[in-house]
Structure formats: C-alpha cells, structure tokens
Amino acid sequence: MSASSPDSRPPSIGRRTLLGAAAVATPAVLGVATPAAAAPSPAAAGSARKKPRALPGGGDLGPNVIVFDPSTPGIQARLDQVFRQQESAQFGTGRYALLFKPGTYNGLNAQLGFYTSIAGLGLSPDDTTINGDVTVDAGWFNGNATQNFWRSAENLALVPVNGTNRWAVAQAAPFRRMHVRGGLNLSPTGYGWASGGYIADSRIDGQVGPYSQQQWYTRDSAIGSWLNGVWNMVFSGVEGAPAQSFPNPPYTTLGTTPISREKPFLYLQGNDYRVFLPEKRTNARGVTWGNGTPRGTSLPLSQFYVARPGVSAATLNQALAEGLHLLLTPGIYHLDRSIQVNRAGTVVLGLGYATLIPDGGVTAVQVADVDGVRLAGFLVDAGPVNSATLLEIGPRGASRDHSANPTTVQDVFVRIGGAGAGKATTSMVINSRHTIVDHTWVWRADHGEGVGWETNRADYGVVVNGDDVLATGLFVEHFNKYDVQWNGQRGRTIFFQNEKAYDAPNQAAIQNGSIKGYAAYKVGDGVTTHEGWGLGSYCYYNVNPSIVQHHGFAAPVRSGVRFHNLLVVSLGGQGQYECVINDTGSPTSGTSTVPSTVVSYP
C-alpha cells in the first residue's frame, strides 16, 4: 500500500488487522512505607469496636515503578528487559512505569510495549532530556500497528538519533507533555496499517508525519508542520496546525480548545515526590509549559495513599474517607465493591496502566456530584459477572454547577472482554455537569479471549446525561447497541472515532425498531443544543457482510444541534452505511474503503 492510503488490503485478514491501513533503580520513597493493605484495628475484648487506624500517606512506589537517574548503570539493558516482556503481551498482567529523574540521558532507545508508561520527573519536559528515542513500532505484529494499544509517553524532551522519533500507535496510547526536538513519525516501519491516536500539550519542532494513520487528534500543542491525512485528522488549539480543509485533505481545525485542563502528573521537587495539578484553561492554545513553570498547584505524596496490587476496595475507600488522594501503582486490583470518590478535589492517579477489575458485578468507580475530581491514568477491565455500569461520574440526577472547577476524566480506559470474558450493560456514565472527558478509549473487545456477540455483551459505551459536558478525544468501539448516547444539553465533542461491532450475527441482531442498526453516536431526542467536530464511524461486519447500517450518527433536527465534518467508512465492503447522519449523506459502496462525508449538518 502507499504511504498515504490504506485501501490496498490482502484477502485474508483478521478482525482488527483490517483497520488502518540488575539495573533496577532504587524504589522512590517518601515518608512512611505504606503496607499493601492496612488492616483495621481489632476490637478490644468486651469493648465497642474501634475505628480503623489511620492510613499513612506516601510510601514506596513498588517494584514496577522503575526510577532512573543519569548515573544509573545499565539503563538500556533494563529498558530492553521490560520491552521483551511486554512487546506482545497484549492481554498479559505485567504493568510498568519507567520514570526518569531530571537530567540528560544519552544514547537510549526506550522501546515501549503493552502497559508500559515512560515519563520524566521534572516540572517541564525540558527538565529531562533523552538524547535518543522513545519508540513504538510493530515488528511483533508483522508491521501492523493497529493493535499497539495501552502505552504512554509523558513529560520528556527527546533528541531523536536520526532526527525523527517513531510513535506508531493505535488507541489508548497518549503522547502528553512531550518535546520532540525533531520530527515525529506516527507510522510503523514499512508504513503498515495504523489506527491512532492522541497528542496533547506537546511541542514537535519538526514535521509530524501520520502517513498511514487513519485518524488522529492533537490538542493544545505546537508543531512545525503536518504532512498528510487519511480519513480524519482533528486539531484544536494547535500552533502550526494545517488549515481547515475537510474532507480534502481531511483536516478539521479549531483555533482553540474551549475548555481544557491537563492531566495530573508525578514530579520531583528536590528529593520529594509531588503531584502537579494543572489549572483549567479556557480558549486554550499551545502548550502549558512553554514559558517556564506551568500554572497550577501541587500536592505532596504524603497526601496520597500509595496503593499496591492486592489492596482491598475497603482500604481504598478508607483512605478516601480519611481525606487522602489515591496513587495506584502498576498492577491489577480486584474490587468487591465500588471505589467511592465523595470529596471535592480528590485525585485518583494511576501509574503504568493500573487496572481495576470489578468482581461480582459491582461498579468500579463512583464519583459524587462534587467539584474538581481528577481521574487519570488507569484501565477498568470488566469482570465476568455483568456490571450495570463500570464508571459513574455523578449520581443519577446530578445537577450542581461545576463550571468553575469541573471533574476531569483523562486517559481512563475501559475494556470489556479480550483478557477474558467480561460484561457490562453500560461502560461509562457521565451525570455530573461540566465534566471534561479528555481522551478515553472505551472498547468492547473484537479479539482476544472471551469475545463473542453475547460472550462479552455490552450494550452501551458512553452515556452522557449531564449538561455542559465536553469530550476531547473520544474513542468508543464495538458496542452491541449505541456506542455513545448523549442526553445532556449543551454537550460538545471534538474528535470521535468509532467502529461498529464486527461480530453482529445478522441484520435482526442490530435492528433498532424500524431503523437498521444503532447509531455510533446518538443525540437524545430532547436535546436542543449540541455540537460536534470531526466525528467518524466505520463498519466491518465480517461475520455477516450483508448487514446494512442506516447511519453512523443520529440527532434531532434542530438549529442548535450542529455537526461539522462527519464521515462513515465501510471497511473493505464488509457491510454498508446507507447515510452519514439521519437521512443525510451518500451511502458507502464497493470495496474501495472510501469515506462518505458530510461537512455541515443540518
């Protein structure tokens, strides 16, 4: 295939394949070491039961947080060791965070596999410079990058060896607060298929080359230039972004991002760890760190309960009730009850794709209708017993005004199936007003273990009931019914990527009353104001290619409900869309995988 077109495809392809064209550092310690699970004090004989003893804040970040400084011996060997373990462990249990203290590192190539995060520990990316590369490629999958999920890079400056860093990723692989002193190549070696991706608060001095990347969202960044586009390239608040030109080239460009607040991050102040909380910006453009210290506040690690895998949900809730924030170190956490976030301003920050598995059908995380909660950097993996919901932001009927200090959900990913059978009726529910969902991938698995139309049943991906919610970088795929159902007023989405469920057995299985199929993105009939920019939906009904999907998008026909730059694609002719939105837009046809587009609606 050519570098800029994914249309040429081999005849025999799997599901996701079609898409897209002793050098361990000393663990960081602050304060009192935190046990894996602090047990409540036993009741004294013959007396009333005492309250659990207070949990300490701070502590050891654990064996899977590997901290380097420029004098650490054998850094490359340790990086290679982690990569060999994680390169193809798509549904494995390993989780790692690779953290670099401020300074300069020479001659490194940090290759990142699954569930691996790399980050600098300065306040600015330029505090930690790697003369070398942070690489994602696709040799493990024969040059196909469409399954390069669940990895991240943050808060580093890179000086690539050959002038260009390679970051060939798919979903759930954010590139945040990075400074590339050169170019950035978003495709794998050989320009194979790729299906990403997300950049935020980053500066790329040279050219960004997406090549075979089908879609990409870049927010509040600065780039030297942008090379090409395949189907859907969206920019908001990006200095140097190409001009608006959808559908040819397929660029959707907004000068600013209406509201944004960057993800919390761990950093060092002297020898002490802190978590920085960037402030909210309105009409944001460019990076937050370009003029010295970023604006915001910070918290010492002593105000966090540093959780380790094996800790109980009861202990996590005790920590929250005592006023601590949560830092989830890398690993897998089984929950027999919901994590209850009830206090305004609470931070729940995961490292190295910390993974929450709700057991017995519980909801993994529930957030009260309070100001300023920040959820970031973790994965929720559905359990085998159906959960009604996996993540709830605000209770049903939440109505408080949070415009001054919204809740943010950033790099929080949801998976149903793939690592084993999982079920959830609805994955993510947003009830609180003014919530910002900034980069999520909510995925009903189309490959891996525990996959089948009923085996990993999940009817709805994201349901938004709250008013004034903003989504920036919304990836939702393969749900049995609506992938996104938006009932709140004044909602906005900048960039949406979707695939309908591949495995529908027949037309009847997806029939929605008189309508053929459930829309990928449905705006509720009672909504009077809503707006979206750069939204795409793809179908690949490989079990039954005769299935017809009436449209990718459905919305009430009102002047206040507006869409800009929509597309639908039938991948290789496996299934068909009759329209793009409602009854508007040309049908997809043939096997050429050419998008059908609508520039403005209504």
XYZ file of C-alpha atoms in Angstrom, residues 160-467:
308
model
C 15.939 11.607 18.138
C 19.054 9.869 16.853
C 18.113 10.217 13.184
C 16.092 13.389 13.616
C 12.658 11.738 13.785
C 11.073 9.742 16.607
C 8.724 6.854 15.754
C 5.414 6.592 17.631
C 3.291 4.075 15.719
C 0.327 3.507 17.996
C -3.359 2.790 17.999
C -5.898 3.591 20.724
C -5.177 4.287 24.415
C -1.603 5.432 23.746
C -1.342 9.108 24.721
C 1.639 11.320 23.942
C 1.425 14.136 26.527
C 3.697 16.996 27.577
C 6.423 15.859 25.219
C 9.038 17.993 23.466
C 10.433 16.378 20.332
C 13.441 18.327 19.104
C 12.962 16.948 15.634
C 10.160 15.189 13.773
C 7.558 12.602 14.769
C 6.610 9.614 12.592
C 3.254 8.072 13.531
C 3.502 5.012 11.272
C 5.311 1.688 11.664
C 8.416 0.699 9.759
C 7.298 -0.039 6.214
C 4.295 2.280 6.521
C 1.944 -0.533 7.502
C -1.546 -0.037 8.834
C -2.008 2.242 11.837
C -5.033 3.411 13.775
C -4.284 6.025 16.450
C -4.010 8.368 18.190
C -3.700 11.347 20.567
C -1.216 14.153 21.286
C -1.703 16.878 23.909
C 0.348 19.694 25.472
C 3.339 18.768 23.312
C 5.804 20.551 21.094
C 7.181 18.853 17.986
C 9.783 21.152 16.492
C 9.820 19.407 13.129
C 7.213 17.694 10.988
C 4.554 15.261 12.176
C 4.107 12.512 9.579
C 0.975 10.392 10.115
C 1.456 8.532 6.819
C -0.904 5.538 7.127
C -2.638 6.684 10.320
C -6.375 6.711 9.635
C -7.289 9.252 12.281
C -5.610 11.414 14.887
C -6.466 14.119 17.409
C -3.966 16.761 18.526
C -4.871 19.241 21.269
C -3.218 22.366 22.711
C 0.206 21.772 21.200
C 2.733 23.304 18.797
C 4.074 21.602 15.687
C 6.484 22.553 12.948
C 4.236 21.130 10.229
C 1.842 18.273 9.442
C 2.450 16.003 6.446
C -0.778 14.309 5.340
C -4.121 12.874 6.312
C -6.025 9.685 5.508
C -9.585 9.932 6.873
C -9.906 12.182 9.906
C -7.259 14.489 11.356
C -8.517 16.888 14.031
C -6.697 19.773 15.716
C -7.811 22.144 18.463
C -5.588 24.832 19.946
C -2.564 23.685 17.928
C 0.030 26.207 16.795
C 1.217 25.245 13.322
C -1.804 23.079 12.537
C -2.876 22.835 8.891
C -5.799 24.979 7.813
C -9.371 23.732 7.906
C -9.948 21.755 4.687
C -12.187 18.726 5.399
C -12.774 16.496 3.512
C -9.820 17.006 1.168
C -7.410 16.946 2.923
C -9.436 15.643 5.883
C -8.368 18.341 8.347
C -10.728 19.725 10.995
C -9.014 22.654 12.681
C -10.258 24.683 15.624
C -8.134 27.638 16.662
C -8.615 26.964 20.344
C -9.952 24.296 22.701
C -12.993 25.717 24.541
C -12.005 24.329 27.951
C -9.067 22.154 28.926
C -7.140 21.146 31.995
C -4.073 18.979 31.603
C -3.654 15.624 33.272
C -2.091 15.494 36.774
C 1.472 14.207 36.822
C 4.109 12.991 39.263
C 7.277 15.060 39.595
C 10.243 15.587 41.909
C 10.862 18.675 43.996
C 14.345 18.059 45.284
C 14.120 14.507 46.626
C 10.410 14.673 47.352
C 7.648 13.420 45.092
C 4.679 15.644 44.402
C 1.694 15.533 42.061
C 1.149 18.622 39.908
C -2.414 19.685 39.179
C -2.549 21.933 36.097
C -5.081 24.720 36.165
C -8.107 24.979 33.890
C -7.734 26.970 30.688
C -10.438 28.467 28.508
C -9.952 29.024 24.789
C -6.642 27.243 25.166
C -3.930 27.212 22.532
C -0.367 25.909 22.645
C 1.499 24.148 25.446
C 1.151 24.929 29.146
C 4.875 24.724 29.896
C 6.395 26.957 27.236
C 7.183 29.920 29.483
C 8.709 28.242 32.493
C 6.791 26.708 35.357
C 3.296 25.559 34.336
C 0.348 27.184 36.078
C -1.434 25.158 38.737
C -0.988 23.709 42.201
C 0.705 20.649 43.613
C 0.259 18.119 46.375
C 2.946 16.236 48.323
C 2.925 12.472 48.023
C 2.221 12.353 51.768
C -1.348 13.368 50.905
C -1.796 10.261 48.747
C -2.492 6.708 49.756
C 0.041 4.843 47.629
C -1.874 1.703 46.691
C -0.290 -1.577 45.743
C -1.949 -4.515 43.929
C -3.762 -6.718 46.414
C -5.130 -3.866 48.484
C -8.861 -4.149 49.160
C -11.532 -1.768 47.955
C -12.427 -1.235 51.620
C -8.928 0.082 52.293
C -9.037 2.356 49.248
C -12.344 3.747 50.456
C -10.964 4.173 53.972
C -8.089 6.212 52.549
C -10.514 8.409 50.623
C -12.738 8.832 53.672
C -9.697 9.963 55.679
C -9.034 12.710 53.139
C -6.220 11.080 51.204
C -5.953 11.003 47.429
C -5.150 7.760 45.625
C -1.999 6.880 43.682
C -2.487 3.477 42.063
C 0.889 1.864 41.413
C 1.183 -0.519 38.436
C -0.678 -3.799 38.683
C -4.149 -5.334 38.809
C -6.661 -4.503 41.526
C -9.733 -6.660 42.129
C -12.671 -4.793 43.636
C -15.503 -6.403 45.585
C -17.195 -3.029 45.990
C -17.090 0.353 44.304
C -14.372 2.886 44.935
C -16.358 5.842 46.286
C -14.965 9.281 45.490
C -17.087 11.639 47.577
C -14.779 14.563 48.369
C -14.349 17.580 46.106
C -10.891 17.920 44.592
C -9.953 14.264 45.017
C -7.233 12.937 42.717
C -7.156 9.299 41.612
C -3.996 8.865 39.541
C -2.797 5.582 38.070
C 0.747 4.712 37.051
C 1.683 2.152 34.408
C -1.883 1.305 33.383
C -3.001 0.249 36.858
C -6.056 -1.904 36.168
C -9.287 -2.122 38.157
C -11.407 -5.274 37.799
C -14.854 -5.139 39.406
C -15.884 -8.533 40.763
C -19.414 -9.747 41.280
C -20.999 -7.154 39.011
C -20.099 -4.052 41.026
C -19.316 -0.632 39.551
C -15.556 0.025 39.667
C -15.611 3.755 40.459
C -18.424 6.077 41.548
C -17.900 9.836 41.863
C -20.223 12.095 43.843
C -21.696 15.334 42.467
C -18.765 17.431 43.717
C -16.259 19.871 42.234
C -12.880 19.186 40.776
C -12.356 15.435 40.943
C -9.489 14.284 38.726
C -9.443 10.703 37.462
C -6.429 9.854 35.328
C -4.228 7.108 34.006
C -5.930 3.797 34.726
C -7.792 0.985 32.999
C -11.127 -0.517 34.040
C -11.482 -4.125 32.874
C -14.983 -5.621 33.115
C -15.399 -8.786 35.153
C -17.244 -11.959 34.119
C -20.372 -11.042 36.103
C -22.302 -8.293 34.340
C -21.908 -4.817 35.836
C -24.753 -2.382 35.235
C -22.049 0.299 34.901
C -18.262 0.350 35.200
C -17.574 4.039 35.818
C -20.082 6.621 37.067
C -19.312 10.349 37.209
C -22.026 11.785 39.422
C -25.169 10.040 40.630
C -28.341 9.898 38.578
C -29.949 13.333 38.554
C -26.746 15.242 39.403
C -27.358 18.918 38.725
C -24.796 21.087 40.525
C -22.882 23.724 38.581
C -19.211 22.700 38.284
C -18.186 25.211 35.632
C -15.529 26.821 37.842
C -13.910 23.522 38.771
C -15.048 20.605 36.611
C -14.321 16.934 37.068
C -11.839 15.598 34.522
C -11.535 12.042 33.207
C -8.197 11.690 31.382
C -6.515 8.608 29.951
C -9.093 6.481 31.751
C -9.743 3.478 29.545
C -12.448 0.831 29.674
C -12.315 -2.706 28.264
C -14.979 -5.395 28.042
C -13.517 -8.763 27.030
C -10.186 -9.511 25.392
C -8.358 -10.512 28.558
C -11.214 -12.901 29.332
C -14.970 -12.807 29.334
C -16.368 -9.546 30.668
C -19.788 -7.931 30.606
C -21.248 -4.514 31.373
C -24.552 -3.044 30.305
C -23.115 0.483 30.197
C -19.413 1.233 30.457
C -19.152 4.908 31.357
C -21.967 7.146 32.590
C -21.450 10.910 32.925
C -24.121 12.513 35.102
C -22.221 15.492 36.550
C -22.460 18.791 34.732
C -19.379 20.355 33.116
C -17.362 17.121 33.181
C -14.414 17.044 30.762
C -13.635 13.663 29.229
C -10.176 14.177 27.769
C -9.004 11.119 25.859
C -10.672 7.837 26.556
C -10.909 4.544 24.714
C -13.991 2.583 25.679
C -13.709 -0.778 23.958
C -15.823 -3.866 23.700
C -13.138 -6.259 22.513
C -13.251 -7.590 18.968
C -10.341 -10.009 19.505
C -8.602 -11.843 22.338
C -10.210 -14.175 24.899
C -13.849 -14.032 25.920
C -15.094 -12.422 22.716
C -18.467 -13.038 21.103
C -21.768 -11.283 20.434
C -23.181 -12.466 23.771
C -19.938 -13.578 25.479
C -18.753 -10.023 26.125
C -22.124 -8.388 25.831
C -22.033 -4.629 26.373
C -24.934 -2.605 25.058
C -23.741 0.966 25.606
C -20.275 2.518 25.638
C -20.597 6.088 26.926
C -23.883 7.578 28.138
C -23.898 11.322 28.895
C -26.818 12.536 30.982
C -25.187 15.629 32.466
C -25.414 19.048 30.863
